[in-house]
Coordinates of C-alpha atoms in Angstrom, one line a residue:
Chain Q
X1 CA 0.0 0.0 0.0
X2 CA 2.8 2.3 1.0
X3 CA 4.5 1.6 -2.3
X4 CA 1.5 2.8 -4.2
X5 CA 1.3 6.0 -2.1
X6 CA 5.0 6.7 -3.0
X7 CA 4.4 6.1 -6.7
X8 CA 1.3 8.2 -6.6
X9 CA 3.1 11.0 -4.9
X10 CA 6.0 10.8 -7.4
X11 CA 3.5 11.1 -10.3
X12 CA 1.9 14.1 -8.8
X13 CA 5.3 15.7 -8.2
X14 CA 6.3 15.1 -11.9
X15 CA 3.1 16.6 -13.1
X16 CA 3.4 19.7 -10.9
X17 CA 7.0 20.2 -12.0
X18 CA 6.2 19.8 -15.7
X19 CA 3.4 22.3 -15.5
X20 CA 5.5 24.8 -13.4
X21 CA 6.3 26.7 -16.5
X22 CA 3.7 26.3 -19.2
X23 CA 4.8 27.6 -22.6
X24 CA 2.1 29.4 -24.6
X25 CA 1.7 27.8 -28.0
X26 CA 0.3 31.0 -29.5
X27 CA 1.5 34.5 -29.0
X28 CA -0.3 37.6 -30.2
X29 CA 1.2 41.1 -30.0
X30 CA -0.2 44.5 -31.0
X31 CA 2.4 47.3 -30.6
X32 CA 2.9 50.9 -31.6
X33 CA 6.1 52.5 -32.9
X34 CA 8.5 53.3 -30.1
X35 CA 9.0 57.0 -30.5
X36 CA 12.1 57.3 -28.4
X37 CA 13.8 54.6 -30.4
X38 CA 12.6 56.1 -33.7
X39 CA 13.9 59.6 -32.9
X40 CA 17.3 58.0 -32.0
X41 CA 17.2 56.2 -35.4
X42 CA 16.4 59.4 -37.3
X43 CA 19.3 61.2 -35.6
X44 CA 21.9 58.4 -35.6
X45 CA 20.9 55.6 -38.0
X46 CA 20.5 57.1 -41.4
X47 CA 21.7 53.9 -43.0
X48 CA 19.1 51.9 -41.2
X49 CA 16.1 54.0 -42.3
X50 CA 17.5 55.2 -45.6
X51 CA 14.7 53.4 -47.5
X52 CA 11.9 54.1 -45.0
X53 CA 10.0 56.6 -47.1
X54 CA 10.3 54.5 -50.3
X55 CA 9.3 51.2 -48.7
X56 CA 7.0 52.3 -45.9
X57 CA 5.9 55.9 -46.7
X58 CA 5.5 59.0 -44.5
X59 CA 4.3 59.8 -40.9
X60 CA 5.7 56.5 -39.6
X61 CA 5.4 57.7 -36.0
X62 CA 1.7 56.7 -36.3
X63 CA 2.4 53.1 -37.3
X64 CA 1.6 49.9 -35.4
X65 CA 2.1 46.2 -35.9
X66 CA -0.1 43.1 -35.4
X67 CA 2.1 40.1 -34.9
X68 CA 1.0 36.5 -34.3
X69 CA 3.0 33.3 -33.7
X70 CA 0.7 30.4 -34.5
X71 CA 2.9 27.6 -33.3
X72 CA 6.1 27.0 -31.3
X73 CA 7.7 23.7 -31.9
X74 CA 10.6 22.5 -29.7
X75 CA 13.7 21.7 -31.7
X76 CA 16.3 21.4 -29.0
X77 CA 16.2 21.5 -25.2
X78 CA 19.2 21.8 -22.9
X79 CA 20.0 23.1 -19.4
X80 CA 20.5 26.7 -20.6
X81 CA 17.8 27.3 -23.2
X82 CA 15.2 25.8 -25.5
X83 CA 15.4 26.3 -29.2
X84 CA 12.0 26.5 -30.9
X85 CA 10.7 26.9 -34.5
X86 CA 8.2 29.7 -34.7
X87 CA 5.8 30.3 -37.6
X88 CA 3.2 33.0 -38.1
X89 CA 2.0 36.1 -39.8
X90 CA 1.3 39.7 -39.2
X91 CA 0.3 43.1 -40.5
X92 CA 2.2 46.4 -40.6
X93 CA -0.4 49.1 -40.1
X94 CA 1.2 52.2 -41.7
X95 CA -0.4 55.5 -42.6
X96 CA 0.0 54.8 -46.3
X97 CA -1.4 51.2 -46.1
X98 CA -1.6 47.9 -44.4
X99 CA 1.1 45.3 -45.4
X100 CA 0.7 41.6 -44.7
X101 CA 3.7 39.4 -44.0
X102 CA 4.4 35.8 -43.1
X103 CA 7.5 34.5 -41.1
X104 CA 9.4 31.5 -40.0
X105 CA 12.5 31.2 -37.9
X106 CA 14.3 30.1 -34.7
X107 CA 13.5 31.6 -31.3
X108 CA 15.2 30.9 -28.0
X109 CA 13.5 30.6 -24.6
X110 CA 16.1 31.5 -22.0
X111 CA 15.8 31.6 -18.2
X112 CA 18.0 34.4 -16.9
X113 CA 19.9 34.2 -13.7
X114 CA 17.5 36.7 -12.1
X115 CA 14.5 34.4 -12.7
X116 CA 13.0 36.1 -15.7
X117 CA 12.2 33.9 -18.7
X118 CA 12.8 35.5 -22.1
X119 CA 11.9 34.6 -25.7
X120 CA 14.4 36.0 -28.2
X121 CA 15.0 35.4 -31.9
X122 CA 15.1 36.4 -35.5
X123 CA 12.2 35.6 -37.8
X124 CA 12.4 35.9 -41.6
X125 CA 9.7 36.1 -44.2
X126 CA 8.2 37.8 -47.2
X127 CA 6.2 41.0 -47.5
X128 CA 4.9 43.2 -50.3
X129 CA 5.6 46.8 -49.2
X130 CA 5.2 50.1 -51.1
X131 CA 8.2 49.4 -53.3
X132 CA 7.1 45.8 -54.1
X133 CA 8.2 42.4 -53.1
X134 CA 10.7 42.4 -50.3
X135 CA 12.1 40.3 -47.5
X136 CA 11.1 41.0 -43.9
X137 CA 13.1 40.3 -40.8
X138 CA 11.7 40.6 -37.2
X139 CA 13.8 40.8 -34.1
X140 CA 11.7 39.5 -31.3
X141 CA 12.4 40.1 -27.6
X142 CA 9.7 39.0 -25.2
X143 CA 9.7 38.9 -21.4
X144 CA 7.3 36.2 -20.2
X145 CA 7.4 37.6 -16.7
X146 CA 6.3 41.2 -17.5
X147 CA 4.6 40.4 -20.8
X148 CA 6.5 43.3 -22.4
X149 CA 7.6 42.8 -25.9
X150 CA 9.9 44.5 -28.4
X151 CA 9.7 43.9 -32.2
X152 CA 12.4 45.3 -34.5
X153 CA 11.2 45.1 -38.1
X154 CA 13.5 45.5 -41.1
X155 CA 12.7 45.2 -44.8
X156 CA 15.4 44.3 -47.3
X157 CA 19.1 43.7 -46.6
X158 CA 22.2 45.7 -45.8
X159 CA 22.4 48.7 -48.1
X160 CA 18.7 49.0 -48.8
X161 CA 17.1 48.7 -45.4
X162 CA 13.9 50.1 -44.1
X163 CA 13.4 49.7 -40.3
X164 CA 10.8 50.4 -37.6
X165 CA 11.0 49.7 -33.9
X166 CA 7.8 48.6 -32.0
X167 CA 7.2 48.3 -28.3
X168 CA 9.9 47.9 -25.6
X169 CA 10.9 44.8 -23.7
X170 CA 12.2 47.0 -20.9
X171 CA 15.0 44.5 -20.4
X172 CA 18.3 46.0 -19.4
X173 CA 21.5 45.9 -21.5
X174 CA 23.0 43.5 -18.9
X175 CA 20.0 41.1 -19.3
X176 CA 20.3 41.3 -23.1
X177 CA 24.1 40.6 -22.9
X178 CA 23.4 37.6 -20.7
X179 CA 20.8 36.4 -23.1
X180 CA 23.0 36.6 -26.1
X181 CA 25.9 34.9 -24.4
X182 CA 23.7 32.0 -23.2
X183 CA 22.4 31.4 -26.8
X184 CA 25.7 32.0 -28.6
X185 CA 27.6 30.2 -25.9
Chain P
X1 CA 15.8 -7.3 -36.2
X2 CA 14.9 -5.1 -39.2
X3 CA 16.1 -2.0 -37.3
X4 CA 19.5 -3.6 -36.5
X5 CA 19.9 -4.5 -40.2
X6 CA 19.2 -0.9 -41.1
X7 CA 21.7 0.4 -38.6
X8 CA 24.4 -2.0 -39.9
X9 CA 23.6 -1.0 -43.4
X10 CA 24.1 2.7 -42.5
X11 CA 27.3 2.0 -40.7
X12 CA 28.6 0.0 -43.7
X13 CA 27.6 2.9 -46.1
X14 CA 29.4 5.4 -43.9
X15 CA 32.6 3.2 -43.7
X16 CA 32.5 2.9 -47.5
X17 CA 32.1 6.6 -47.9
X18 CA 34.6 7.6 -45.3
X19 CA 37.4 5.5 -46.9
X20 CA 37.3 7.7 -49.9
X21 CA 37.9 10.8 -47.8
X22 CA 40.7 9.5 -45.7
X23 CA 43.3 10.7 -48.1
X24 CA 44.3 14.3 -48.4
X25 CA 42.4 15.9 -51.2
X26 CA 43.8 18.5 -53.6
X27 CA 41.5 21.4 -54.0
X28 CA 41.8 24.3 -56.4
X29 CA 41.0 27.8 -55.3
X30 CA 38.1 29.0 -57.4
X31 CA 37.7 32.5 -56.2
X32 CA 37.1 34.9 -53.3
X33 CA 34.0 37.1 -53.4
X34 CA 32.4 39.7 -51.1
X35 CA 29.0 41.3 -51.1
X36 CA 28.7 44.9 -50.1
X37 CA 26.7 47.9 -51.2
X38 CA 27.5 50.2 -54.0
X39 CA 26.9 53.3 -51.8
X40 CA 29.3 52.5 -48.9
X41 CA 31.5 49.8 -50.4
X42 CA 31.0 48.1 -47.0
X43 CA 31.2 44.4 -47.4
X44 CA 29.5 42.4 -44.6
X45 CA 30.4 39.0 -45.9
X46 CA 33.4 37.3 -47.6
X47 CA 33.3 33.9 -49.2
X48 CA 36.1 31.8 -50.5
X49 CA 35.5 28.7 -52.7
X50 CA 37.7 25.8 -53.6
X51 CA 36.8 22.7 -55.6
X52 CA 38.3 19.3 -56.5
X53 CA 37.5 16.7 -59.2
X54 CA 39.5 13.5 -58.8
X55 CA 38.6 10.1 -60.1
X56 CA 35.0 11.0 -60.5
X57 CA 34.6 12.5 -57.0
X58 CA 33.7 16.1 -57.0
X59 CA 33.8 18.2 -53.9
X60 CA 33.3 21.9 -53.1
X61 CA 34.7 23.7 -50.1
X62 CA 32.9 27.0 -49.3
X63 CA 34.4 29.1 -46.5
X64 CA 32.6 32.1 -45.1
X65 CA 34.0 35.0 -43.0
X66 CA 32.0 37.6 -41.2
X67 CA 32.3 41.4 -40.8
X68 CA 30.5 42.3 -37.6
X69 CA 32.8 45.3 -37.1
X70 CA 31.5 46.8 -40.3
X71 CA 27.9 46.3 -39.2
X72 CA 28.8 48.1 -35.9
X73 CA 30.4 51.0 -37.8
X74 CA 27.8 51.5 -40.4
X75 CA 24.8 51.3 -38.0
X76 CA 26.4 53.1 -35.0
X77 CA 25.7 50.0 -33.0
X78 CA 26.7 49.4 -29.5
X79 CA 27.0 45.7 -30.1
X80 CA 26.8 43.2 -33.0
X81 CA 26.0 39.4 -32.8
X82 CA 26.2 36.9 -35.6
X83 CA 22.8 35.2 -35.7
X84 CA 23.1 32.8 -38.6
X85 CA 25.0 31.7 -41.7
X86 CA 23.4 30.0 -44.7
X87 CA 25.7 28.4 -47.3
X88 CA 24.1 26.9 -50.4
X89 CA 25.5 25.1 -53.4
X90 CA 23.5 24.8 -56.6
X91 CA 24.3 22.0 -59.1
X92 CA 24.1 24.5 -62.0
X93 CA 25.3 27.9 -63.1
X94 CA 21.9 29.4 -62.5
X95 CA 21.2 31.5 -59.5
X96 CA 18.2 29.4 -58.4
X97 CA 15.2 31.2 -57.0
X98 CA 17.0 33.5 -54.6
X99 CA 17.3 37.2 -55.4
X100 CA 20.8 38.5 -55.6
X101 CA 21.6 42.1 -55.2
X102 CA 24.9 43.9 -55.5
X103 CA 26.9 40.7 -55.4
X104 CA 30.4 41.6 -56.4
X105 CA 32.3 38.8 -57.9
X106 CA 35.9 38.8 -58.9
X107 CA 36.9 36.6 -61.8
X108 CA 37.9 33.1 -61.2
X109 CA 41.5 33.3 -60.0
X110 CA 44.2 31.3 -61.6
X111 CA 44.1 27.7 -60.4
X112 CA 46.2 27.5 -57.3
X113 CA 46.7 24.3 -55.4
X114 CA 45.4 24.3 -51.9
X115 CA 45.4 21.4 -49.5
X116 CA 42.8 20.7 -47.0
X117 CA 42.7 18.2 -44.2
X118 CA 39.9 16.0 -45.5
X119 CA 36.8 16.2 -43.5
X120 CA 35.7 12.8 -42.2
X121 CA 31.9 12.9 -41.7
X122 CA 30.9 12.2 -38.2
X123 CA 28.4 9.3 -38.1
X124 CA 25.8 11.1 -36.1
X125 CA 25.8 14.2 -38.2
X126 CA 26.1 12.5 -41.5
X127 CA 22.9 10.4 -41.2
X128 CA 20.5 13.4 -41.6
X129 CA 21.8 13.8 -45.1
X130 CA 20.0 10.6 -46.1
X131 CA 16.4 9.9 -46.3
X132 CA 14.7 6.5 -46.1
X133 CA 13.0 6.9 -49.4
X134 CA 16.4 6.9 -51.2
X135 CA 16.1 10.3 -52.9
X136 CA 19.0 11.0 -55.2
X137 CA 20.7 14.2 -54.1
X138 CA 22.6 16.1 -56.8
X139 CA 24.4 17.9 -54.0
X140 CA 25.1 16.7 -50.5
X141 CA 26.2 18.9 -47.7
X142 CA 28.5 17.9 -45.0
X143 CA 29.9 20.4 -42.5
X144 CA 33.2 20.7 -41.0
X145 CA 33.0 19.2 -37.5
X146 CA 35.1 22.0 -36.3
X147 CA 32.3 24.5 -36.9
X148 CA 30.6 25.3 -33.6
X149 CA 27.0 26.5 -33.7
X150 CA 24.0 26.4 -31.5
X151 CA 22.2 24.3 -34.2
X152 CA 22.9 23.3 -37.8
X153 CA 20.1 22.6 -40.2
X154 CA 20.3 20.9 -43.6
X155 CA 17.8 21.6 -46.4
X156 CA 17.4 21.2 -50.1
X157 CA 15.2 22.6 -52.9
X158 CA 12.3 20.6 -54.2
X159 CA 14.3 19.2 -57.2
X160 CA 17.2 18.2 -55.1
X161 CA 19.6 20.2 -57.2
X162 CA 20.7 22.5 -54.3
X163 CA 21.8 21.9 -50.8
X164 CA 21.9 24.4 -47.9
X165 CA 23.5 24.2 -44.5
X166 CA 22.3 26.8 -42.0
X167 CA 24.3 27.5 -38.9
X168 CA 22.4 29.2 -36.1
X169 CA 24.7 31.3 -33.8
X170 CA 27.9 30.1 -35.4
X171 CA 31.1 30.6 -33.5
X172 CA 32.0 34.3 -33.8
X173 CA 35.7 33.6 -33.0
X174 CA 35.9 31.4 -36.1
X175 CA 33.9 33.6 -38.4
X176 CA 34.9 37.2 -37.6
X177 CA 37.7 38.8 -39.5
X178 CA 38.9 42.4 -38.8
X179 CA 38.0 44.9 -41.4
X180 CA 41.7 45.9 -41.7
X181 CA 42.4 42.7 -43.7
X182 CA 41.2 43.1 -47.3
X183 CA 38.9 40.4 -48.5
X184 CA 41.2 39.0 -51.1
X185 CA 44.0 38.6 -48.5
X186 CA 42.0 36.6 -46.0
X187 CA 42.6 33.0 -47.1
X188 CA 46.4 33.8 -47.3
X189 CA 46.4 35.6 -44.0
X190 CA 44.7 32.8 -42.2
X191 CA 46.3 30.0 -44.1
X192 CA 46.6 26.9 -41.9
X193 CA 44.6 28.5 -39.1
X194 CA 41.1 27.6 -38.1
X195 CA 39.3 30.6 -39.5
X196 CA 36.0 30.9 -41.3
X197 CA 33.2 28.4 -41.3
X198 CA 33.7 25.8 -44.0
X199 CA 30.9 23.8 -45.6
X200 CA 31.9 20.9 -47.8
X201 CA 29.6 19.7 -50.5
X202 CA 29.8 16.4 -52.4
X203 CA 28.6 16.7 -55.9
X204 CA 26.8 13.7 -57.4
X205 CA 26.2 15.1 -60.8
X206 CA 27.7 15.3 -64.2
X207 CA 27.4 19.0 -64.4
X208 CA 30.5 21.1 -64.8
X209 CA 29.4 24.4 -63.3
X210 CA 28.2 25.1 -59.8
X211 CA 27.0 28.2 -57.9
X212 CA 28.0 28.8 -54.3
X213 CA 26.1 31.3 -52.3
X214 CA 26.3 32.5 -48.7
X215 CA 24.4 35.0 -46.6
X216 CA 24.9 36.1 -43.0
X217 CA 22.4 37.5 -40.6
X218 CA 23.6 39.8 -37.8
X219 CA 21.9 41.4 -34.9
X220 CA 22.8 45.0 -34.1
X221 CA 21.8 46.6 -30.8
X222 CA 21.7 50.2 -29.7
X223 CA 21.5 51.4 -26.1
X224 CA 19.6 54.6 -25.5
X225 CA 19.1 53.9 -21.8
X226 CA 19.8 51.1 -19.3
X227 CA 16.3 49.7 -19.9
X228 CA 16.0 51.0 -23.4
X229 CA 17.8 48.9 -25.9
X230 CA 16.6 48.4 -29.5
X231 CA 17.8 45.7 -31.9
X232 CA 17.5 44.9 -35.6
X233 CA 18.4 42.0 -37.7
X234 CA 20.8 43.0 -40.5
X235 CA 20.9 40.6 -43.4
X236 CA 24.1 40.8 -45.4
X237 CA 24.0 40.9 -49.2
X238 CA 24.4 37.6 -50.8
X239 CA 27.9 36.4 -51.8
X240 CA 27.8 34.4 -55.0
X241 CA 30.4 32.6 -57.1
X242 CA 29.7 30.5 -60.2
X243 CA 32.6 28.2 -60.8
X244 CA 33.7 24.9 -62.4
X245 CA 35.0 22.0 -60.4
X246 CA 37.8 21.1 -62.7
X247 CA 41.2 22.8 -63.1

């Protein structure tokens, strides 16, 4: 009888532990342009926003993004982080039009030493913007703990980039450095 | 029982294959290319290609070097991280379906003999190149076991005429080359040293011309306050080199 009680207790313990952190399969974000970041880009990042008016249009301070990860599939799990494949779609709501995009890529779920759990990664996809067919790349930084998110969107590649920053993860530079060093190892 | 038979068959196939790569192969340098922008002449990727064709065995050796320092300079970034490297080999002289912009190619350099330590495929990493349905691959990718990365993904196009190897978070120590070293001096400068991420391709086709391509993805970060950091992915231009595998 005692044996069954121990087995039962162990089963419950395993269940509790495994549900301790439950990963959300779907993630939906709606964010506005981060004006602080955008002003800094206008002052210091001319190469980054060189093609903004051509690809995105004018009055970009009024833009927003709708971003949806449909599925997160675990590809690799180790003591330091979990590597997941993320797929989804979104819409860039710009004053001169709405532009749909799809994406696919690797994201990394990393528990930081201070207890926060972060989702970070780069997602690549296709978009048709004002200038025509283009590639889109989204830099995702999501803090599961505070539910704050940052989405850095670029269209095109080095030399013909358009870029817009949305939201703010409010993670410190030390936390971001820790994150990058854990993933890159 | 069936499983054991399959495992033994794979082991045997690997032994057969590996015997042919034990010897040191003679490769010929096919060219060094970079891909920058016409405005700034800032190259964010360098690719060196060498090939061999001996006794019916054709191989390609594609080595890529990164330029994080240029990304930092051009974008006034506070940091730069190499996120991924994708190296592709097409079994033709066409550019496939990928869009190429501003890829600067120098002409094929005079054949110069280069010697590489042959890469013996590790059993555990070599198996993913095969599929159970025995698809005939025109190009097969095997990566240098010395290339460190968080994950490495193999893929091919629908007609099996190209093969890609994607390295997520490849070792920056191996990839990064200071911008003070001109692109065409890199292979000489680092001769004999473990520099650059090498991808080796086996070519199972009668074709004579092949196209090697490589693209890097960086992350640049800028700090406007302790809790205010913004980041963007910067994709390099695509380095491209059409070459033969013969002399």
